[in-house]
CSV table of C-alpha atoms in Angstrom, one decimal:
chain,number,residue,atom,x,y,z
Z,1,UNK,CA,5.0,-32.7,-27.9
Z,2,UNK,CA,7.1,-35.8,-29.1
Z,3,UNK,CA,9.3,-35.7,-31.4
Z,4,UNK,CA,8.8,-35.5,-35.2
Z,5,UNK,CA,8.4,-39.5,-36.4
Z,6,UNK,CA,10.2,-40.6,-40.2
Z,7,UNK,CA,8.8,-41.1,-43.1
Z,8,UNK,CA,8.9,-44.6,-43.1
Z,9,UNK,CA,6.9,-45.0,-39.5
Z,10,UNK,CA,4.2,-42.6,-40.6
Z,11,UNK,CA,3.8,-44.4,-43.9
Z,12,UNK,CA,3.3,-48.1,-42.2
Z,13,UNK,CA,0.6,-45.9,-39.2
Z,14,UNK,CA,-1.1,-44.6,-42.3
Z,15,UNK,CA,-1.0,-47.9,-43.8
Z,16,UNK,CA,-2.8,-49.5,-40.6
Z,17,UNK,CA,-5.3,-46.5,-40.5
Z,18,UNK,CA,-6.2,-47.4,-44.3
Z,19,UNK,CA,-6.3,-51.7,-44.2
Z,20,UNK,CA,-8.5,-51.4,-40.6
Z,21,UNK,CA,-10.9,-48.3,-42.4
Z,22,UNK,CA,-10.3,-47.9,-45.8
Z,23,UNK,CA,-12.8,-45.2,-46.5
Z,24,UNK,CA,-13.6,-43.5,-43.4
Z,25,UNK,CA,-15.9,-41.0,-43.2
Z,26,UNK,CA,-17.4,-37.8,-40.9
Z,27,UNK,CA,-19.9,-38.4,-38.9
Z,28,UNK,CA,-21.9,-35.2,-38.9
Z,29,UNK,CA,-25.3,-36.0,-41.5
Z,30,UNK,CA,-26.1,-34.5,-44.4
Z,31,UNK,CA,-27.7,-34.6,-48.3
Z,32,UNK,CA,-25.6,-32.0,-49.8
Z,33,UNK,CA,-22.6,-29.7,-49.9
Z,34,UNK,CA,-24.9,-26.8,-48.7
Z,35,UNK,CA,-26.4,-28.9,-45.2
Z,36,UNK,CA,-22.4,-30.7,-44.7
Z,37,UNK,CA,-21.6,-26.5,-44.9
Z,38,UNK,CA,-24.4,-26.1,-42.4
Z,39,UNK,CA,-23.7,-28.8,-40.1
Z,40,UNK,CA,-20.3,-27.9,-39.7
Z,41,UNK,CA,-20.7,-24.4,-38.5
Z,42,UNK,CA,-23.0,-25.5,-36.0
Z,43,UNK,CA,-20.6,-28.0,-34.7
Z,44,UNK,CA,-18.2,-25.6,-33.5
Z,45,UNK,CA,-17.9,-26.4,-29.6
Z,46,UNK,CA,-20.7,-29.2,-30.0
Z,47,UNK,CA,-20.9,-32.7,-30.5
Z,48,UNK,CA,-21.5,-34.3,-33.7
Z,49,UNK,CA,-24.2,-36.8,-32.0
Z,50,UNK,CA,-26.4,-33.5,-30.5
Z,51,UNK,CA,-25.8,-31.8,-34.1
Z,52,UNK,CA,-27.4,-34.7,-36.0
Z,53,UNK,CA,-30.5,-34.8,-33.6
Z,54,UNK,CA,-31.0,-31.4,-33.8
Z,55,UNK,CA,-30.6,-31.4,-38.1
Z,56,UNK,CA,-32.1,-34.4,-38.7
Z,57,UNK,CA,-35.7,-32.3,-38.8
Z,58,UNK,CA,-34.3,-29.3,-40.0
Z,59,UNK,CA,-33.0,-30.4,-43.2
Z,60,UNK,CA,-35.9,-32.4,-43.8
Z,61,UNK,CA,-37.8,-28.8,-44.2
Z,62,UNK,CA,-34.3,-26.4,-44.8
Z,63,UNK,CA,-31.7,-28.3,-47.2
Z,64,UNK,CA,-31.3,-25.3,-49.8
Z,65,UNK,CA,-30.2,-21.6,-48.7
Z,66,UNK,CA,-33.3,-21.1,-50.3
Z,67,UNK,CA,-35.3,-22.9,-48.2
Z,68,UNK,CA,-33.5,-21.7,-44.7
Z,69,UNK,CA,-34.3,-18.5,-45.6
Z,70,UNK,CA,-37.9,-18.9,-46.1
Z,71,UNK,CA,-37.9,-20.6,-43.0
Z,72,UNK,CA,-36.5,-17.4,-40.6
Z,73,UNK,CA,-34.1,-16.7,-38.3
Z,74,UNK,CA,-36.7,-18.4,-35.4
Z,75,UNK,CA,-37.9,-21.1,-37.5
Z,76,UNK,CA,-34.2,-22.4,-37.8
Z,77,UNK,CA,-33.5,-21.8,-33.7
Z,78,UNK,CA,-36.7,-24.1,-33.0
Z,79,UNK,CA,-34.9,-26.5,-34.6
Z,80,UNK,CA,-31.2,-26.0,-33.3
Z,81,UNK,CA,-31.8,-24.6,-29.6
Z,82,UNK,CA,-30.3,-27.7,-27.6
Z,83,UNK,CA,-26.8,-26.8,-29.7
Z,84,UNK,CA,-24.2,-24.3,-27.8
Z,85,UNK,CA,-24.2,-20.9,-29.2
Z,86,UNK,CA,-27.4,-21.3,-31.0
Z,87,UNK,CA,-28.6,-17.8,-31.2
Z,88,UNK,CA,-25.3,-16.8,-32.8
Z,89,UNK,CA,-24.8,-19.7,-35.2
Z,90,UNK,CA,-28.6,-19.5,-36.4
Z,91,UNK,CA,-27.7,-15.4,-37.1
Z,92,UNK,CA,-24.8,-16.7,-39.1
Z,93,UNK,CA,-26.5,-19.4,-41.0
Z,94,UNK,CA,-29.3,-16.9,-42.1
Z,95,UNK,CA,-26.4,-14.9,-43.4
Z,96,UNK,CA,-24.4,-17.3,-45.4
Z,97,UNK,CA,-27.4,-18.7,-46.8
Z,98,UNK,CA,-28.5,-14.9,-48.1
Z,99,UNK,CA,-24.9,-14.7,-49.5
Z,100,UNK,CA,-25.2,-17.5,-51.3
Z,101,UNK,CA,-28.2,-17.0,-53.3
Z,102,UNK,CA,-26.5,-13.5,-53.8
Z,103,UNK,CA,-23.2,-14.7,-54.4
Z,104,UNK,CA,-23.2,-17.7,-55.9
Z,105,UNK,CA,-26.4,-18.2,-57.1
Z,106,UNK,CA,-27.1,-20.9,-54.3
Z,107,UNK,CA,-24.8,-23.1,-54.6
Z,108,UNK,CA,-21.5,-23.9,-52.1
Z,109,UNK,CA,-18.2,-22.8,-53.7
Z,110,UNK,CA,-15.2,-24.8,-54.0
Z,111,UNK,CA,-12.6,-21.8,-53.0
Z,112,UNK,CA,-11.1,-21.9,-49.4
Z,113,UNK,CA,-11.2,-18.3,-49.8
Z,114,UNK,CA,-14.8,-18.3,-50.7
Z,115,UNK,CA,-16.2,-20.4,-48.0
Z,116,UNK,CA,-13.8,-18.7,-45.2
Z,117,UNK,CA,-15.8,-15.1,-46.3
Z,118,UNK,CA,-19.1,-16.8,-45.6
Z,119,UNK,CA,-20.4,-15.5,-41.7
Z,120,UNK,CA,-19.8,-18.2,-39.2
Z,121,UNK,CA,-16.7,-20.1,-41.5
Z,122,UNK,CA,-13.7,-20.5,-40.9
Z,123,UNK,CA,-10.8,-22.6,-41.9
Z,124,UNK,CA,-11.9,-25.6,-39.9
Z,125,UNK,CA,-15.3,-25.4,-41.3
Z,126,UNK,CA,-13.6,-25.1,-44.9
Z,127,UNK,CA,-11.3,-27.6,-44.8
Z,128,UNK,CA,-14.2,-29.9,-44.5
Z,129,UNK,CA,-16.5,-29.1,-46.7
Z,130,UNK,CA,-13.4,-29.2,-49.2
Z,131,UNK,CA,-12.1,-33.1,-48.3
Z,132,UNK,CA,-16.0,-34.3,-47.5
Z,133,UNK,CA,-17.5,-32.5,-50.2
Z,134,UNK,CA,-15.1,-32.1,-53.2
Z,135,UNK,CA,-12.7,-34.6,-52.3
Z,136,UNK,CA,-9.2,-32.3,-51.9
Z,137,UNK,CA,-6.6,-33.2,-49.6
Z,138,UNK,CA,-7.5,-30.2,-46.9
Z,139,UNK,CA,-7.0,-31.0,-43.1
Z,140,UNK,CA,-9.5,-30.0,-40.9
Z,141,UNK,CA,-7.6,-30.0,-37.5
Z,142,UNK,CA,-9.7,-30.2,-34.6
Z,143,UNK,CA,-8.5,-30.8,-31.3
Z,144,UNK,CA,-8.4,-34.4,-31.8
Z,145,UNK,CA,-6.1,-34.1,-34.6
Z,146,UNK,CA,-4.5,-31.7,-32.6
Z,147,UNK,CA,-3.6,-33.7,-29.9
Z,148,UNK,CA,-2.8,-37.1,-31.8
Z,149,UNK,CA,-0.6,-34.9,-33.5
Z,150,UNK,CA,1.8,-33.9,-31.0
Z,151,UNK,CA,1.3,-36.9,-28.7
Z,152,UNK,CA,2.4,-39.0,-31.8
Z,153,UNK,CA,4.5,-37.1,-33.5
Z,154,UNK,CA,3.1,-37.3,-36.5
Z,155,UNK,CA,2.1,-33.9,-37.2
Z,156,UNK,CA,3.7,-31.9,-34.3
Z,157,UNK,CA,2.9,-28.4,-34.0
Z,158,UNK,CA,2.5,-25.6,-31.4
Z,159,UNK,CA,-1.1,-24.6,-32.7
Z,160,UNK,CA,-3.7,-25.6,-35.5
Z,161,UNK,CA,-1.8,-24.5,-38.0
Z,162,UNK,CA,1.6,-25.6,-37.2
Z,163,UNK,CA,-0.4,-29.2,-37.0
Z,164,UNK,CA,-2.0,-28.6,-40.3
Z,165,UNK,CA,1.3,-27.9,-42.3
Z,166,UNK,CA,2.5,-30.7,-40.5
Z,167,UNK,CA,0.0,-32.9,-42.3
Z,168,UNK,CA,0.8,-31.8,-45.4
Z,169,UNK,CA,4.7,-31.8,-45.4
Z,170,UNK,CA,4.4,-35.3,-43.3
Z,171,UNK,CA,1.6,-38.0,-44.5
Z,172,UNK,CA,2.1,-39.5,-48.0
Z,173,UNK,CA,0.5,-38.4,-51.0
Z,174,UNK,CA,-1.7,-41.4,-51.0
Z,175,UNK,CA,-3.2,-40.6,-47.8
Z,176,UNK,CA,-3.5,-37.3,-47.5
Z,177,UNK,CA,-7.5,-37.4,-48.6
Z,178,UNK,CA,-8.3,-39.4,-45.6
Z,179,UNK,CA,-5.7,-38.2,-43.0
Z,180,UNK,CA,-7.7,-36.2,-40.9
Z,181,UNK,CA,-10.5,-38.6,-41.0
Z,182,UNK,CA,-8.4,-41.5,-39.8
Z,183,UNK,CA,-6.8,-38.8,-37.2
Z,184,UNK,CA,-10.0,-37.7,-35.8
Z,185,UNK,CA,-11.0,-41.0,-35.5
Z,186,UNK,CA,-8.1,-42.3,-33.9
Z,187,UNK,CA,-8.6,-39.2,-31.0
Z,188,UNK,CA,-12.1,-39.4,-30.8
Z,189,UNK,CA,-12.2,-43.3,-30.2
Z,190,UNK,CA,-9.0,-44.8,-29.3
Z,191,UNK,CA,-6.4,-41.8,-28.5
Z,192,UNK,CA,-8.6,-40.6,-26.1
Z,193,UNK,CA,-7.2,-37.0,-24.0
Z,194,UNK,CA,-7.8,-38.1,-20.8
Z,195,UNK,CA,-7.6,-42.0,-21.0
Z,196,UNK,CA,-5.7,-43.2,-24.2
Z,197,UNK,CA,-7.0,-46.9,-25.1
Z,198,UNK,CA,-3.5,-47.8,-25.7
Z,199,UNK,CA,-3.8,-51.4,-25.3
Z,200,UNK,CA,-6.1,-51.3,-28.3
Z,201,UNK,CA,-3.9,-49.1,-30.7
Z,202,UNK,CA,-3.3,-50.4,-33.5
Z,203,UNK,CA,0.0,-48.4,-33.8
Z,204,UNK,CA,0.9,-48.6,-30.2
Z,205,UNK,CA,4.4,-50.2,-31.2
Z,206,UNK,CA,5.0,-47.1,-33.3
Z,207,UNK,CA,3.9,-44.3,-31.0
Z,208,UNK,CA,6.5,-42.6,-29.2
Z,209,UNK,CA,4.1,-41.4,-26.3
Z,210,UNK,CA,5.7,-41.4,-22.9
Z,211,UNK,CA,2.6,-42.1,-20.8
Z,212,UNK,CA,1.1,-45.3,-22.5
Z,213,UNK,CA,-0.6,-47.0,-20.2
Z,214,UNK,CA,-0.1,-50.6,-19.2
């Protein structure tokens, strides 16, 4: 874990995140708040690539709670059985989408504490649908973020939420919308775990990483 870096350095990073993307964005696909919901709690432990192949059909037929309902427990795993733990996350998606209609007459809430009591959410799987969907400043740490975190020190922590608090007692006000887009980004492309593409970083004369390689 490196050390915690100043205000000043994580400002100018942030500011080289924002001029190279200035609106980045997730990559898992969707049409509304209610598939983006759906998407993301079938990306736990899968990639976002083999979760749009597997949705792109799916929401084409399912893209209301009302609608993934009618279309049954197997009807959604016919669609989703090449993703890990499908049999689990189909269970939980038929749930969430009954206690929506129930709850909140269809619709996805805008309460961390509301999504997190939906089957199959947690705060992950909040925290995104809050930034992508309603545009608040919550950080979805993943172990991307996670490790560009601590390896950058720009949001050290010993777990997910050490990392997230981090975030937002660290990172400017002004870019606290996009942080964890920029962050994931960073890991999943250039930050890499196993063979950081340090020679390509655009903050490599910032980062306090031991191990850069040459």
């Amino acid at each position: 874990m490196a050390a915690q870096l100043d205000y000043l350095t994580i400002h100018e990073i942030f500011t080289r995140f924002q001029a190279a993307e200035p609106e980045p964005r997730g990559e898992l696909e969707h049409v509304n708040a209610y598939t983006l919901l759906v998407a993301v709690a079938l990306s736990a432990q899968a990639t976002d690539a083999g979760v749009n192949k597997a949705t792109r059909g799916l929401f084409a037929v399912a893209d209301t709670p009302e609608k993934m309902v009618a279309l049954g427990e197997e009807g959604l795993i016919a669609h989703i059985r090449t993703i890990g733990l499908y049999r689990n996350k189909a269970k939980n998606v038929m749930k969430l989408s009954q206690m929506l209609m129930e709850l909140y007459g269809g619709e996805v809430p805008s309460s961390r504490a509301a999504l997190q009591a939906l089957p199959g959410v947690g705060r992950k799987t909040a925290n995104v649908v809050l930034n992508m969907w309603w545009g608040l400043p919550a950080q979805a740490v993943d172990t991307h973020i996670f490790r560009v975190g601590n390896r950058t020190g720009i949001a050290p922590g010993k777990d997910v939420t050490g990392v997230e608090r981090a975030i937002e007692d660290n990172i400017p006000a002004e870019f606290q919308r996009h942080a964890h887009h920029w962050l994931i980004l960073h890991g999943r492309y250039t930050c890499k775990a196993r063979k950081p593409q340090c020679a390509a970083c655009l903050i490599r004369d910032l980062c306090p990483f031991e191990e850069k390689n040459i």
